[in-house]
Short mmCIF file of C-alpha atoms and ligand atoms in Angstrom, two decimals:
data_model
loop_
_atom_site.label_atom_id
_atom_site.label_comp_id
_atom_site.label_asym_id
_atom_site.label_seq_id
_atom_site.Cartn_x
_atom_site.Cartn_y
_atom_site.Cartn_z
CA MET A 18 46.83 -74.54 -15.75
CA LEU A 19 50.79 -75.96 -15.52
CA VAL A 20 52.98 -74.63 -12.67
CA LEU A 21 56.96 -75.00 -12.69
CA GLY A 22 57.71 -74.27 -8.57
CA ILE A 23 60.87 -73.33 -7.15
CA GLU A 24 61.70 -72.90 -3.55
CA SER A 25 65.17 -72.13 -2.24
CA SER A 26 64.75 -69.78 0.54
CA CYS A 27 66.68 -71.93 3.40
CA ASP A 28 68.03 -75.49 2.99
CA GLU A 29 66.18 -76.93 0.57
CA THR A 30 66.36 -76.62 -3.12
CA ALA A 31 63.37 -77.78 -4.58
CA ALA A 32 61.20 -77.39 -7.82
CA ALA A 33 57.95 -79.06 -8.76
CA ILE A 34 55.16 -79.57 -11.30
CA VAL A 35 51.54 -78.71 -10.52
CA ARG A 36 48.03 -79.11 -11.93
CA THR A 37 45.29 -76.75 -11.41
CA SER A 38 42.38 -75.76 -12.15
CA GLU A 39 40.78 -72.73 -13.37
CA CYS A 40 39.38 -72.04 -10.55
CA VAL A 41 40.68 -70.77 -7.29
CA GLY A 42 40.26 -72.92 -4.28
CA GLU A 43 39.96 -76.32 -5.84
CA ALA A 44 42.86 -78.86 -5.37
CA GLY A 45 46.23 -79.10 -7.15
CA GLN A 46 47.68 -82.09 -8.70
CA VAL A 47 51.54 -83.03 -7.98
CA LEU A 48 53.18 -83.95 -11.27
CA SER A 49 56.28 -84.33 -9.46
CA ASP A 50 58.28 -82.81 -6.55
CA VAL A 51 62.11 -82.97 -5.98
CA VAL A 52 63.45 -81.86 -3.03
CA HIS A 53 67.22 -81.79 -2.67
CA SER A 54 67.87 -81.48 1.02
CA GLN A 55 71.23 -79.94 2.47
CA VAL A 56 70.85 -81.55 5.85
CA PRO A 57 74.51 -83.27 5.61
CA VAL A 58 75.83 -79.66 4.64
CA HIS A 59 74.61 -78.05 7.72
CA ALA A 60 74.57 -80.91 9.88
CA PRO A 61 78.04 -80.30 11.56
CA TYR A 62 77.31 -76.80 12.36
CA GLY A 63 74.03 -77.73 14.10
CA GLY A 64 71.78 -75.01 12.19
CA VAL A 65 71.85 -73.36 8.71
CA VAL A 66 75.24 -71.67 7.42
CA PRO A 67 73.84 -69.00 5.00
CA GLU A 68 76.71 -68.82 2.60
CA LEU A 69 77.14 -72.81 2.71
CA ALA A 70 73.23 -73.00 1.59
CA SER A 71 73.58 -70.65 -1.00
CA ARG A 72 76.53 -71.92 -2.44
CA ASP A 73 74.91 -75.64 -2.24
CA HIS A 74 71.68 -73.63 -3.89
CA MET A 75 73.79 -72.42 -6.73
CA ARG A 76 75.24 -76.06 -7.30
CA ASN A 77 72.05 -77.88 -7.42
CA ILE A 78 69.14 -75.56 -8.46
CA ARG A 79 69.62 -76.48 -12.19
CA PRO A 80 69.40 -80.21 -11.99
CA VAL A 81 66.75 -79.81 -9.37
CA VAL A 82 64.18 -77.81 -12.09
CA ALA A 83 65.41 -80.35 -14.67
CA MET A 84 64.46 -83.08 -12.81
CA ALA A 85 61.37 -81.96 -11.91
CA LEU A 86 60.30 -81.08 -15.62
CA GLU A 87 61.63 -84.89 -16.63
CA ARG A 88 59.60 -86.41 -13.93
CA ALA A 89 56.48 -84.56 -14.84
CA GLY A 90 57.26 -85.59 -18.64
CA VAL A 91 56.45 -81.77 -19.42
CA GLY A 92 59.01 -78.81 -21.97
CA LEU A 93 59.31 -75.47 -20.69
CA GLU A 94 57.35 -74.99 -22.86
CA GLN A 95 54.39 -76.61 -21.84
CA VAL A 96 54.02 -74.80 -18.17
CA ASP A 97 51.73 -71.64 -18.48
CA GLY A 98 53.68 -70.04 -15.82
CA ILE A 99 56.58 -70.27 -13.04
CA ALA A 100 56.06 -69.61 -9.27
CA VAL A 101 59.22 -68.73 -7.04
CA THR A 102 59.41 -68.29 -3.26
CA CYS A 103 60.74 -64.61 -3.14
CA ARG A 104 60.78 -64.09 0.87
CA PRO A 105 60.82 -64.80 3.78
CA GLY A 106 64.39 -66.36 3.97
CA LEU A 107 68.04 -65.89 3.56
CA SER A 108 69.04 -63.33 0.77
CA GLY A 109 71.41 -65.24 -1.06
CA ALA A 110 69.32 -68.70 -1.01
CA LEU A 111 66.26 -66.48 -2.17
CA MET A 112 68.07 -64.72 -4.94
CA VAL A 113 69.54 -68.15 -6.54
CA GLY A 114 65.58 -69.31 -6.58
CA VAL A 115 64.34 -66.00 -7.70
CA GLN A 116 67.49 -64.83 -10.68
CA LEU A 117 66.49 -68.71 -12.05
CA ALA A 118 62.64 -68.57 -12.21
CA SER A 119 63.43 -64.70 -13.61
CA GLY A 120 65.73 -66.11 -16.44
CA LEU A 121 63.70 -69.09 -17.84
CA GLY A 122 60.78 -66.81 -17.58
CA TRP A 123 62.41 -64.55 -19.88
CA ALA A 124 63.81 -67.24 -21.96
CA ALA A 125 60.57 -68.89 -22.54
CA ASN A 126 58.04 -66.41 -22.34
CA LYS A 127 56.15 -67.04 -19.66
CA PRO A 128 55.05 -65.41 -16.71
CA VAL A 129 56.79 -65.42 -13.16
CA VAL A 130 54.82 -65.01 -9.91
CA GLY A 131 57.14 -64.71 -6.57
CA VAL A 132 55.53 -66.50 -3.71
CA ASP A 133 55.87 -65.81 -0.05
CA HIS A 134 56.90 -69.09 1.87
CA LEU A 135 54.18 -68.81 4.34
CA VAL A 136 51.39 -68.60 2.21
CA GLY A 137 52.90 -71.35 0.29
CA HIS A 138 53.08 -73.21 3.82
CA LEU A 139 49.20 -72.47 4.06
CA MET A 140 48.45 -73.52 1.00
CA ALA A 141 50.17 -77.36 1.03
CA VAL A 142 46.82 -78.52 2.33
CA PHE A 143 45.50 -78.27 -1.12
CA LEU A 144 47.99 -80.81 -2.64
CA GLN A 145 46.97 -84.12 -4.11
CA TYR A 146 49.58 -86.70 -4.38
CA PRO A 147 49.52 -89.67 -6.56
CA ASN A 148 49.40 -92.66 -4.45
CA VAL A 149 49.20 -90.89 -1.17
CA ASP A 150 46.20 -90.68 0.93
CA CYS A 151 45.39 -86.83 0.65
CA PRO A 152 42.71 -85.25 2.51
CA PRO A 153 39.96 -83.65 0.45
CA PRO A 154 41.08 -79.57 0.41
CA PRO A 155 39.45 -77.19 3.01
CA SER A 156 36.75 -74.14 1.86
CA TYR A 157 37.40 -71.05 2.74
CA PRO A 158 37.56 -69.20 5.70
CA PHE A 159 39.42 -71.06 7.64
CA VAL A 160 42.09 -70.68 10.76
CA ALA A 161 45.70 -72.17 9.97
CA LEU A 162 48.27 -72.68 12.26
CA ILE A 163 51.79 -72.22 10.46
CA ALA A 164 54.81 -74.10 13.19
CA SER A 165 57.79 -74.37 10.88
CA GLY A 166 61.63 -73.52 11.86
CA GLY A 167 61.53 -69.52 11.42
CA HIS A 168 57.69 -69.07 11.91
CA THR A 169 54.84 -69.98 14.11
CA ALA A 170 51.39 -68.10 14.02
CA LEU A 171 47.90 -68.33 13.58
CA TYR A 172 46.09 -67.11 10.64
CA ARG A 173 42.69 -66.45 9.58
CA VAL A 174 42.45 -67.45 5.88
CA ASP A 175 39.68 -66.17 3.31
CA ALA A 176 41.14 -66.47 0.34
CA PRO A 177 44.52 -67.54 -1.31
CA SER A 178 45.92 -64.00 -1.20
CA ALA A 179 47.97 -62.75 0.87
CA ASP A 180 45.92 -59.32 1.48
CA ARG A 181 42.90 -61.75 2.60
CA ILE A 182 45.22 -63.53 5.01
CA VAL A 183 45.09 -61.98 8.63
CA GLU A 184 47.67 -62.68 11.90
CA LEU A 185 45.65 -64.17 14.75
CA GLY A 186 48.59 -64.19 17.35
CA ALA A 187 52.13 -65.51 16.56
CA THR A 188 55.21 -66.49 18.69
CA ARG A 189 56.84 -63.58 21.09
CA ASP A 190 60.37 -65.43 20.62
CA ASP A 191 61.75 -68.48 19.25
CA ALA A 192 59.39 -70.70 16.36
CA ALA A 193 58.17 -73.87 17.79
CA GLY A 194 60.77 -75.75 14.97
CA GLU A 195 63.85 -73.78 16.40
CA ALA A 196 62.84 -74.33 19.98
CA TYR A 197 62.55 -78.33 18.69
CA ASP A 198 66.14 -77.62 17.05
CA LYS A 199 67.86 -75.78 19.91
CA THR A 200 66.65 -78.19 22.38
CA ALA A 201 68.07 -80.98 20.09
CA LYS A 202 71.59 -79.17 19.78
CA LEU A 203 71.64 -78.75 23.51
CA LEU A 204 70.85 -82.56 23.98
CA GLY A 205 73.58 -83.28 21.26
CA LEU A 206 71.16 -84.83 19.09
CA GLY A 207 71.85 -83.58 15.86
CA TYR A 208 70.08 -81.40 13.61
CA PRO A 209 67.35 -80.75 12.27
CA GLY A 210 66.02 -81.95 15.80
CA GLY A 211 62.49 -81.98 15.18
CA PRO A 212 61.84 -85.41 13.70
CA ILE A 213 64.37 -86.63 16.34
CA ILE A 214 62.85 -85.82 19.34
CA ASP A 215 59.92 -86.35 18.01
CA LYS A 216 60.82 -90.26 17.41
CA LEU A 217 62.22 -90.31 20.81
CA ALA A 218 59.28 -88.43 22.67
CA ALA A 219 57.39 -91.74 21.56
CA GLN A 220 58.57 -93.99 23.81
CA GLY A 221 59.23 -91.30 26.76
CA HIS A 222 56.94 -90.56 29.39
CA PRO A 223 55.88 -86.87 29.53
CA ASN A 224 55.04 -87.03 33.22
CA SER A 225 58.57 -87.96 34.77
CA VAL A 226 60.19 -84.72 34.07
CA GLU A 227 58.22 -81.35 35.07
CA LEU A 228 58.31 -78.49 32.57
CA SER A 229 56.90 -74.83 32.63
CA LYS A 230 54.00 -74.46 30.49
CA PRO A 231 55.04 -72.25 27.48
CA MET A 232 52.67 -68.97 27.37
CA ALA A 233 49.52 -70.70 29.21
CA ALA A 234 47.68 -67.54 29.63
CA ARG A 235 44.32 -68.40 28.61
CA LYS A 236 43.00 -65.46 26.36
CA SER A 237 46.41 -64.95 24.22
CA LEU A 238 46.91 -66.49 20.55
CA GLU A 239 50.12 -65.55 21.17
CA PHE A 240 53.51 -68.28 21.84
CA SER A 241 56.84 -68.27 23.59
CA PHE A 242 59.08 -70.99 23.25
CA SER A 243 62.05 -69.66 24.53
CA GLY A 244 61.22 -70.16 27.85
CA LEU A 245 60.84 -73.92 27.54
CA LYS A 246 64.21 -74.01 25.62
CA THR A 247 65.77 -72.69 28.80
CA ASN A 248 63.69 -74.54 31.02
CA VAL A 249 64.97 -77.56 29.43
CA ALA A 250 68.94 -76.49 29.87
CA ARG A 251 68.13 -75.84 33.68
CA TRP A 252 67.26 -79.53 34.13
CA VAL A 253 70.46 -80.45 32.32
CA GLU A 254 72.80 -78.19 34.36
CA THR A 255 71.04 -79.86 37.59
CA ASN A 256 70.60 -83.20 36.33
CA GLY A 257 73.40 -83.51 33.84
CA LEU A 258 72.84 -84.71 29.83
CA PRO A 259 70.03 -87.75 30.24
CA GLY A 260 72.71 -90.55 31.46
CA ASP A 261 70.63 -93.35 29.93
CA ASP A 262 67.84 -93.80 26.80
CA GLN A 263 64.68 -93.94 28.72
CA THR A 264 65.58 -90.76 30.72
CA LEU A 265 66.30 -88.92 27.22
CA ARG A 266 63.03 -90.24 25.86
CA ASP A 267 61.14 -89.07 29.27
CA LEU A 268 62.92 -85.23 28.79
CA CYS A 269 61.82 -85.20 24.88
CA ALA A 270 58.29 -86.54 25.80
CA ALA A 271 57.97 -83.85 28.43
CA PHE A 272 59.17 -81.13 26.01
CA GLN A 273 57.22 -82.05 23.01
CA ARG A 274 54.15 -82.38 25.23
CA ARG A 275 54.51 -78.99 26.27
CA VAL A 276 55.01 -77.50 22.88
CA VAL A 277 52.28 -79.56 21.45
CA ASP A 278 49.81 -78.33 24.01
CA ALA A 279 50.18 -74.75 23.53
CA LEU A 280 49.96 -75.42 19.56
CA VAL A 281 46.60 -77.41 19.74
CA ALA A 282 45.22 -75.24 22.63
CA LYS A 283 45.64 -71.83 21.30
CA ALA A 284 45.18 -73.25 17.19
CA ILE A 285 41.41 -74.76 18.58
CA ARG A 286 41.01 -71.95 20.55
CA ALA A 287 41.45 -69.58 17.66
CA THR A 288 39.51 -71.40 15.48
CA ARG A 289 36.71 -70.97 17.95
CA GLU A 290 37.24 -67.19 18.51
CA GLN A 291 36.56 -67.16 15.03
CA LYS A 292 33.63 -68.97 14.77
CA LEU A 293 35.16 -71.03 12.06
CA HIS A 294 34.97 -74.92 11.61
CA THR A 295 37.96 -75.68 9.86
CA LEU A 296 41.70 -75.86 11.43
CA VAL A 297 44.56 -75.73 8.85
CA LEU A 298 47.68 -77.64 10.18
CA GLY A 299 51.22 -76.56 8.13
CA GLY A 300 55.27 -75.99 8.49
CA GLY A 301 57.46 -78.66 9.05
CA VAL A 302 56.40 -79.52 13.06
CA ALA A 303 53.05 -80.18 11.17
CA ALA A 304 55.23 -83.30 10.66
CA ASN A 305 55.23 -84.22 13.93
CA ARG A 306 53.09 -87.37 14.94
CA GLU A 307 52.06 -86.29 18.40
CA LEU A 308 50.52 -82.77 17.17
CA ARG A 309 48.43 -84.45 14.33
CA ALA A 310 47.27 -86.88 16.41
CA ARG A 311 46.57 -84.59 19.19
CA ALA A 312 44.82 -81.67 16.95
CA ALA A 313 42.60 -84.24 15.17
CA ALA A 314 41.20 -85.69 18.56
CA ALA A 315 40.83 -81.78 19.95
CA GLY A 316 39.09 -80.85 17.05
CA GLU A 317 36.52 -84.10 17.20
CA ARG A 318 35.64 -82.86 20.84
CA HIS A 319 35.12 -78.92 19.36
CA GLY A 320 33.31 -79.93 15.86
CA ILE A 321 36.28 -78.50 13.94
CA ARG A 322 37.76 -80.22 11.03
CA VAL A 323 41.61 -80.33 11.17
CA VAL A 324 42.78 -80.63 8.28
CA VAL A 325 46.82 -81.63 7.95
CA PRO A 326 48.57 -82.15 4.65
CA PRO A 327 50.05 -85.00 3.11
CA LEU A 328 54.16 -85.63 5.70
CA LYS A 329 55.92 -85.23 2.43
CA CYS A 330 54.52 -81.42 2.14
CA CYS A 331 54.56 -79.95 5.94
CA THR A 332 58.42 -79.54 5.35
CA ASP A 333 59.91 -77.50 2.73
CA ASN A 334 58.81 -78.11 -1.09
CA ALA A 335 57.75 -76.82 -4.08
CA ALA A 336 54.96 -78.16 -4.74
CA MET A 337 53.33 -75.67 -2.35
CA ILE A 338 54.84 -73.00 -3.86
CA ALA A 339 53.66 -73.73 -7.35
CA TYR A 340 50.06 -74.39 -6.14
CA ALA A 341 50.07 -71.15 -4.36
CA GLY A 342 51.85 -69.30 -7.34
CA SER A 343 48.67 -70.71 -9.73
CA GLN A 344 46.27 -68.84 -7.68
CA ARG A 345 47.91 -65.81 -8.56
CA LEU A 346 48.50 -66.32 -11.92
CA LEU A 347 45.15 -67.34 -12.46
CA SER A 348 44.09 -64.04 -11.86
CA GLY A 349 46.81 -62.48 -14.71
CA ALA A 350 49.65 -61.55 -12.27
CA ASP A 351 52.95 -61.48 -13.66
CA ASP A 352 55.97 -60.25 -11.62
CA ARG A 353 58.84 -60.53 -14.48
CA GLY A 354 61.12 -57.28 -14.47
CA GLN A 355 59.85 -56.27 -10.65
CA LEU A 356 60.45 -59.39 -8.50
CA SER A 357 62.69 -58.83 -5.96
CA ILE A 358 63.62 -60.67 -2.48
CA SER A 359 62.87 -59.70 0.83
CA PRO A 360 63.85 -61.61 4.43
CA ARG A 361 60.66 -60.85 5.82
CA THR A 362 57.21 -61.89 4.92
CA ILE A 363 54.25 -60.15 3.36
CA LEU A 364 51.82 -61.30 6.02
CA PRO A 365 51.37 -58.14 8.18
CA ARG A 366 52.37 -58.89 11.57
CA LEU A 367 50.44 -58.21 14.97
CA THR A 368 52.32 -59.79 17.53
CA ARG A 369 55.34 -57.83 18.78
CA LYS A 370 58.36 -59.75 19.72
CA GLY A 371 60.16 -59.55 22.90
CA ARG A 372 58.77 -58.92 26.54
CA GLY A 373 55.93 -56.95 27.91
CA PRO A 374 52.14 -56.09 27.97
CA ARG A 375 49.99 -56.50 24.99
CA GLN A 376 46.75 -57.57 23.40
CA THR A 377 45.42 -60.43 24.90
CA SER A 378 42.72 -61.75 22.02
CA HIS A 379 42.24 -60.94 18.46
CA GLN A 380 38.27 -61.53 18.66
CA ALA A 381 36.65 -61.85 15.58
O1 LIG B 405 58.75 -75.98 7.07
P1 LIG B 405 59.86 -76.01 6.85
O2 LIG B 405 60.79 -77.31 6.77
O3 LIG B 405 61.31 -75.17 7.26
C1 LIG B 405 61.06 -73.69 7.36
O4 LIG B 405 59.99 -73.04 6.48
O5 LIG B 405 61.33 -73.49 8.51
O6 LIG B 405 60.38 -76.45 8.88
C2 LIG B 405 61.58 -77.17 9.54
C3 LIG B 405 61.45 -77.30 10.88
C4 LIG B 405 62.57 -77.65 11.58
O7 LIG B 405 62.86 -76.75 12.71
C5 LIG B 405 62.19 -79.36 12.12
O8 LIG B 405 63.09 -79.32 12.89
C6 LIG B 405 60.98 -79.16 12.38
O9 LIG B 405 60.40 -78.28 10.88
N1 LIG B 405 60.64 -80.81 12.08
C7 LIG B 405 60.01 -81.15 12.87
C8 LIG B 405 59.45 -82.66 12.69
N2 LIG B 405 59.88 -82.24 11.45
C9 LIG B 405 60.42 -81.11 11.10
N3 LIG B 405 59.52 -80.51 14.18
C10 LIG B 405 58.76 -81.33 15.03
N4 LIG B 405 58.23 -82.86 14.93
C11 LIG B 405 58.93 -83.11 13.24
N5 LIG B 405 58.25 -84.68 12.98
ZN1 LIG B 406 58.66 -73.50 5.79
#
């Protein structure tokens, strides 16, 4: 099955062609993967400006789709279906992709399926790229940690369908990527903050700066990252912005260690509680070098296989959307005429946002 994927939920305009077998759960071969990044558009503001995002998607989506078809060497008439991100994301931005997908679907008489962006991130680990070392895909069921700019949550995934995915715990406030971006902005480092802090942290000494542990409560599978960001802000209030490169690297290393500590400890605990042996990582923060290395090491200690997608499909792309859509298309789904957008994920949310007492553990 050949699927055209389209993604425009936030600040990347993307299209891809993915080939999947007729069997659910098998790997998907990426034939083309085009990503137009809006980083230069939003960088001056230190974050995504929704109206600018919609306009930039409008300008670029058609050439991006045309390029994905051309690079894969296929015509629209050859694809078996179209998959498009329809939630969660910025409404105006989502609308651009959904309108185009619907139009192409009617024009070429192809089925169109809406895909939840988070389900896309969960499925990125099934993609195989030519000339890239890709791990063999995991088998269901598995536990997945999705850590991106908008979401941070742990899921039990029994099948590639939203109704077979259960949240085990999520962040009460900021997402991990959001904490990276806000901290980088605070330190005047630019946008997006994750890759910049990741690079600086690699040369820093995490023990040189003392920062609080986010949500260290042993039993909880929930996360909280806003306190850590405030902690960095307090450090800056007291000490001023780092005056030399090494202090900046040390501060980044201390921040990153706390984020990675929380993500790894809770992801491993969730996998053990579910009595499963596979942990999948996904989302932009899964591109983080320390997270990848420490999750792999912790997995080895606990007899858990940690499967991480290649770097290029951790951050937003349309190949993961094409793959997730293919799993719906295989069962004959066609959302034409009833495709709507939503700012919220379709995955039921268990974690309540904000402070206060709550359930501390989601046992299997
Ligand atoms: O999944 P993604 O591309 O978009 C969303 O769905 O949000 O994730 C983007 C987020 C940003 O917050 C960015 O700072 C973070 O992922 N990110 C990283 C790294 N690369 C991207 N965070 C930590 N380390 C990285 N290497
Ligand atoms: Zn994303």
